[in-house]
mmCIF file of C-alpha atoms in Angstrom:
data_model
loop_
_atom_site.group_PDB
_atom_site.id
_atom_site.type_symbol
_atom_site.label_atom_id
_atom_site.label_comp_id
_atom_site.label_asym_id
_atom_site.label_seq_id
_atom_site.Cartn_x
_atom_site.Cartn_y
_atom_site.Cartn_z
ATOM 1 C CA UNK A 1 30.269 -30.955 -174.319
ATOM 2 C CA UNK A 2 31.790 -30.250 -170.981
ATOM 3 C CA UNK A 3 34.960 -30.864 -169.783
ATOM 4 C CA UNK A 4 36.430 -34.311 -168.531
ATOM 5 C CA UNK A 5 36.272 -34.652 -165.024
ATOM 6 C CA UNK A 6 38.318 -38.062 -164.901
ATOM 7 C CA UNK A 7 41.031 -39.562 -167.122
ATOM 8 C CA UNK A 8 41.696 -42.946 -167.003
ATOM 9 C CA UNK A 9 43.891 -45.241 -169.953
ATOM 10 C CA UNK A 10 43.223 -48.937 -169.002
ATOM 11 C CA UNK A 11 46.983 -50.359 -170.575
ATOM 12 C CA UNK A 12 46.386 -54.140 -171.371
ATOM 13 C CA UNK A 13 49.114 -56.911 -171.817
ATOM 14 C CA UNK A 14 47.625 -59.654 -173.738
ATOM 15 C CA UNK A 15 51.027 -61.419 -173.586
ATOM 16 C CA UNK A 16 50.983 -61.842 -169.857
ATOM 17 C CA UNK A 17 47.110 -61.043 -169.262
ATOM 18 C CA UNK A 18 47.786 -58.408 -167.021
ATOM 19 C CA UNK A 19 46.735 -55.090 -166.859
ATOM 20 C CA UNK A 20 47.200 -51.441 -165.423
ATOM 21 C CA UNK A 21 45.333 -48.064 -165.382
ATOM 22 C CA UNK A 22 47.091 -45.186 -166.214
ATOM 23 C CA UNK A 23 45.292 -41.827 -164.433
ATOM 24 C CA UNK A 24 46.007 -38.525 -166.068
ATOM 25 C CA UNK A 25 45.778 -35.345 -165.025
ATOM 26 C CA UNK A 26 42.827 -33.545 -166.172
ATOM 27 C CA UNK A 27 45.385 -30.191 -165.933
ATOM 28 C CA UNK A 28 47.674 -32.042 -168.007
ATOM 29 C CA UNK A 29 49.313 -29.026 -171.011
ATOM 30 C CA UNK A 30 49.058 -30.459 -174.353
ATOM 31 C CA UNK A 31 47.888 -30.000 -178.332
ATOM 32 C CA UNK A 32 44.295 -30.663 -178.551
ATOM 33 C CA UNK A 33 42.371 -30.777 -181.323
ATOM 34 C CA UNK A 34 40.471 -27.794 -181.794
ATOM 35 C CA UNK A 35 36.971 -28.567 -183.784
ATOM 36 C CA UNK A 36 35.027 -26.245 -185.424
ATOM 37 C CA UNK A 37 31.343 -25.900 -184.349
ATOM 38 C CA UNK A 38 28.198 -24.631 -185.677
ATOM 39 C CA UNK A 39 27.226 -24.684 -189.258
ATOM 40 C CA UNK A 40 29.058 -24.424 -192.651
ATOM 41 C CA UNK A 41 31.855 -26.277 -193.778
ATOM 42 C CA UNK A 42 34.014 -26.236 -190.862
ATOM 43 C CA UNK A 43 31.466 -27.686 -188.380
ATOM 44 C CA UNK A 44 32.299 -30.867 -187.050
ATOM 45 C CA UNK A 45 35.634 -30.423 -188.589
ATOM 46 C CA UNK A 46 39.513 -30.351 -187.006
ATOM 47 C CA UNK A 47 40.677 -26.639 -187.486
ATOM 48 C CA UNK A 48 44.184 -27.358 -185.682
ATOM 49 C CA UNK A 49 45.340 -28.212 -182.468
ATOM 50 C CA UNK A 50 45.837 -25.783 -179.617
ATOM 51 C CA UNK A 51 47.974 -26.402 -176.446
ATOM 52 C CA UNK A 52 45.444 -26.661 -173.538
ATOM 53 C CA UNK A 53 45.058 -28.641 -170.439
ATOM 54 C CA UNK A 54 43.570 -32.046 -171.705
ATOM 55 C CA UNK A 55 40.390 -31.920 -169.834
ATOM 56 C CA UNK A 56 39.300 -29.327 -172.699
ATOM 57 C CA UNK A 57 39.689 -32.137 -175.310
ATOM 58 C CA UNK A 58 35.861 -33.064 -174.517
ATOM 59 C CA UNK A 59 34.885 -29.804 -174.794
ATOM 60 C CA UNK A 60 35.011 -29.873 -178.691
ATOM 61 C CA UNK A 61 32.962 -31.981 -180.212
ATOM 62 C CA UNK A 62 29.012 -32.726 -180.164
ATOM 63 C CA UNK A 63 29.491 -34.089 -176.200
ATOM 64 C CA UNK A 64 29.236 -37.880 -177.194
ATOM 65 C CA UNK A 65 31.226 -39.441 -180.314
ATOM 66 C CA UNK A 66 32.952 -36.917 -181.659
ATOM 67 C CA UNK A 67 33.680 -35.070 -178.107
ATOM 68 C CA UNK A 68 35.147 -38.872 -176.765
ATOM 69 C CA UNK A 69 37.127 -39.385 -180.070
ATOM 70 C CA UNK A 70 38.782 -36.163 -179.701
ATOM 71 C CA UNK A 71 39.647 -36.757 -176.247
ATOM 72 C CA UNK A 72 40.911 -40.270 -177.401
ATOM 73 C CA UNK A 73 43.245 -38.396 -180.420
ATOM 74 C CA UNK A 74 44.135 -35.903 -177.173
ATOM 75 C CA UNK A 75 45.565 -38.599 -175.195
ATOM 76 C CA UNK A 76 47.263 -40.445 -178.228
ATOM 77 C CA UNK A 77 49.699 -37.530 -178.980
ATOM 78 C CA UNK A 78 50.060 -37.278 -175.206
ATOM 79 C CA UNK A 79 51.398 -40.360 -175.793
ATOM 80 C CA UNK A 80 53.620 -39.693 -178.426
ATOM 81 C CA UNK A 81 50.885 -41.291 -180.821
ATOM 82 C CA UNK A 82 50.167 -44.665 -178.630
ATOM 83 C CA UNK A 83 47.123 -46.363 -180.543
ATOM 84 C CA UNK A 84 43.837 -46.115 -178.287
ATOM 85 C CA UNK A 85 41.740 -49.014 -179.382
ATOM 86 C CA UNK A 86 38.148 -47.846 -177.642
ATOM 87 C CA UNK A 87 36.622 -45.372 -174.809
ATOM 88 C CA UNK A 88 33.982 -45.265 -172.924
ATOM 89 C CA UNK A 89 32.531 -42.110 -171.644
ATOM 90 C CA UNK A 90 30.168 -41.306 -168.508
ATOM 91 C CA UNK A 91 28.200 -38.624 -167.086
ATOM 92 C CA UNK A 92 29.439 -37.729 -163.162
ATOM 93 C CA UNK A 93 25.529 -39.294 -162.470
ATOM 94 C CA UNK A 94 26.808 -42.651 -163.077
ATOM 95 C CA UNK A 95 29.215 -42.982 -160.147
ATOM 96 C CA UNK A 96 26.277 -43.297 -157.308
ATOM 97 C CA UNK A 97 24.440 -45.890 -159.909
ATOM 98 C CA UNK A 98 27.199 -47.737 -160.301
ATOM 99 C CA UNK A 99 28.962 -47.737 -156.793
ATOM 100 C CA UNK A 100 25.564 -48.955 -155.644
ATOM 101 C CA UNK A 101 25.569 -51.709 -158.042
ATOM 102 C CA UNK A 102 28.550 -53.277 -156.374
ATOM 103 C CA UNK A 103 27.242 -52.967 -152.825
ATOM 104 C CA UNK A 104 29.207 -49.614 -151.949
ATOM 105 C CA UNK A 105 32.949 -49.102 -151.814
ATOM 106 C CA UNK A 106 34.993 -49.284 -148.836
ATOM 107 C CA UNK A 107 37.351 -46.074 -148.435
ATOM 108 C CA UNK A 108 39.430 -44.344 -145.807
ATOM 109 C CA UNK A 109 38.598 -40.364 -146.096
ATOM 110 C CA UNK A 110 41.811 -39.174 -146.105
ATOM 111 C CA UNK A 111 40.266 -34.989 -146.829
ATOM 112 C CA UNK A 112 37.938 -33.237 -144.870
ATOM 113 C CA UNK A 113 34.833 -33.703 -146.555
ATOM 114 C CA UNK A 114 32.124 -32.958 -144.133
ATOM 115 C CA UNK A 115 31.363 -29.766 -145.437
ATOM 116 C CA UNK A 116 29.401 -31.983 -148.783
ATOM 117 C CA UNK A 117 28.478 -35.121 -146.090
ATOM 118 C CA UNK A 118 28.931 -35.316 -142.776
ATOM 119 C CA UNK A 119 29.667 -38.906 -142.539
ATOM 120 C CA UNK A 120 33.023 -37.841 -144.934
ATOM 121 C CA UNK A 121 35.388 -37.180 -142.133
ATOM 122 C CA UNK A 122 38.868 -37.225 -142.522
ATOM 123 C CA UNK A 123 40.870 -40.600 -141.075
ATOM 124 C CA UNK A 124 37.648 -42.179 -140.814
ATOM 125 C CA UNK A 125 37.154 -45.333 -142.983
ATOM 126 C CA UNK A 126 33.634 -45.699 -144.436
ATOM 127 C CA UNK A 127 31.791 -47.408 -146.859
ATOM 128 C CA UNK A 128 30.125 -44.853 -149.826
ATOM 129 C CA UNK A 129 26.964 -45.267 -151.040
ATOM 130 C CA UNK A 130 24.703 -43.393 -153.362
ATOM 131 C CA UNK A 131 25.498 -39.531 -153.090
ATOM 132 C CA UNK A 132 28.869 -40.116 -151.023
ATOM 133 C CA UNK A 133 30.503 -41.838 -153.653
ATOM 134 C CA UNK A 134 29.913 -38.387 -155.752
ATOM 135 C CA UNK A 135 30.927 -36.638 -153.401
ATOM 136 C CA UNK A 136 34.450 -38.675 -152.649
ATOM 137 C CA UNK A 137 35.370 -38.634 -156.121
ATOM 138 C CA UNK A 138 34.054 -35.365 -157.072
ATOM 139 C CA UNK A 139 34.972 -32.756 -154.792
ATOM 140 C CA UNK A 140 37.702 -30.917 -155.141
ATOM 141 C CA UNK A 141 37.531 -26.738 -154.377
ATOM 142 C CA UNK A 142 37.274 -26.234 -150.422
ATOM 143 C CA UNK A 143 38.827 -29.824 -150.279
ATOM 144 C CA UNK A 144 42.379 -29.745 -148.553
ATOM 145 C CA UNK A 145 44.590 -28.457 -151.143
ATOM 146 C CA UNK A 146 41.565 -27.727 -153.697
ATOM 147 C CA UNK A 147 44.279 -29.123 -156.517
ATOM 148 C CA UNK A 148 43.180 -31.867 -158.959
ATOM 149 C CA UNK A 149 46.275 -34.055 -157.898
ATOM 150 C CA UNK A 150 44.672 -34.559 -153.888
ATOM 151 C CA UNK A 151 41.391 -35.619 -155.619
ATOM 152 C CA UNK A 152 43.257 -38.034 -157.940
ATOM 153 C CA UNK A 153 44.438 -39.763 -155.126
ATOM 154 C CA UNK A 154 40.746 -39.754 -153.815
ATOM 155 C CA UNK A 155 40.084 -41.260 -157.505
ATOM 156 C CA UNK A 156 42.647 -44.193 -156.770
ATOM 157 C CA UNK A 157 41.629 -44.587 -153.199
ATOM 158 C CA UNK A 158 38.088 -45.567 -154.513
ATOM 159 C CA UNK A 159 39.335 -47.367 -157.990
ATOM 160 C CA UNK A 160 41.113 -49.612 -155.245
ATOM 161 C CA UNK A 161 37.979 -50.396 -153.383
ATOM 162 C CA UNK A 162 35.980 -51.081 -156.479
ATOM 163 C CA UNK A 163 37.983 -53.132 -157.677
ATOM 164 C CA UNK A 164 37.952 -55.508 -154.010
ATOM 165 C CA UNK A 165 34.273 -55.227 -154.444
ATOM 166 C CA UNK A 166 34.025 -56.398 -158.251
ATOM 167 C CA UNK A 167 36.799 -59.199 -157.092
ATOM 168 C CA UNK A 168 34.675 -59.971 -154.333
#
């Protein structure tokens, strides 16, 4: 189980075939479903909720299904009970995999981030690939601020790109 790094709702309108991505703050203070582990008869099973940042929603749970669904019933009451129809769940290690797959994404570094990669420096735009992308999306303490809400705005810097390069 760990804790969710990134929180993203895609928000589809099949009327007008549009649609928008809502980003949430890992920090975010709501009820989470608290599961209870190990073995007897409350393993596996809701216990109650607890009011927690939302990133902590993962946590419980085996670390696939039952960790995403409870992240998924999380975000619902977030939402004041907005039905989630799916989710799809990946491991940090997937961002250099799949940035390569769409021939790198074009950013401008807009934090210092030479102290992970050289190339990162701030005003500077570059194109990520492999390790870089990780390191754009993923840093965060020693990063300007060090908040969550500077590297969100890293995380929509390089949605933005990868989107252009899936378009493209």
């Amino acid at each position: 189980g760990g804790q969710s790094d990134v929180l993203l709702l895609l928000v589809v309108d099949h009327a007008k075939a549009t649609f928008r991505v809502l980003q949430l703050d890992r920090d975010t203070m709501t009820q989470v479903p608290v599961i209870g582990f190990g073995v007897g008869g409350s393993a596996g099973s809701v216990l109650g909720t607890e009011y927690m940042q939302l990133e902590f929603a993962h946590t419980y749970g085996d670390g696939r299904e039952q960790s995403g669904e409870n992240t998924v019933d999380a975000v619902s009451g977030l939402l004041y009970g907005a039905p989630i129809d799916g989710y799809a769940a990946l491991l940090m290690d997937a961002i250099p995999i799949l940035n390569d797959m769409v021939g790198g994404v074009t950013v401008t570094v807009e934090d210092d981030l030479t102290a992970m990669d050289a190339t990162l420096v701030q005003g500077r735009t570059v194109t990520l690939y492999g390790e870089q992308a990780m390191h754009f999306v993923h840093a965060r303490r020693g990063v300007g601020d060090g908040s969550n809400v500077a590297r969100m705005r890293r995380h929509r810097a390089y949605l933005h790109g990868f989107e252009q390069q899936l378009r493209a």
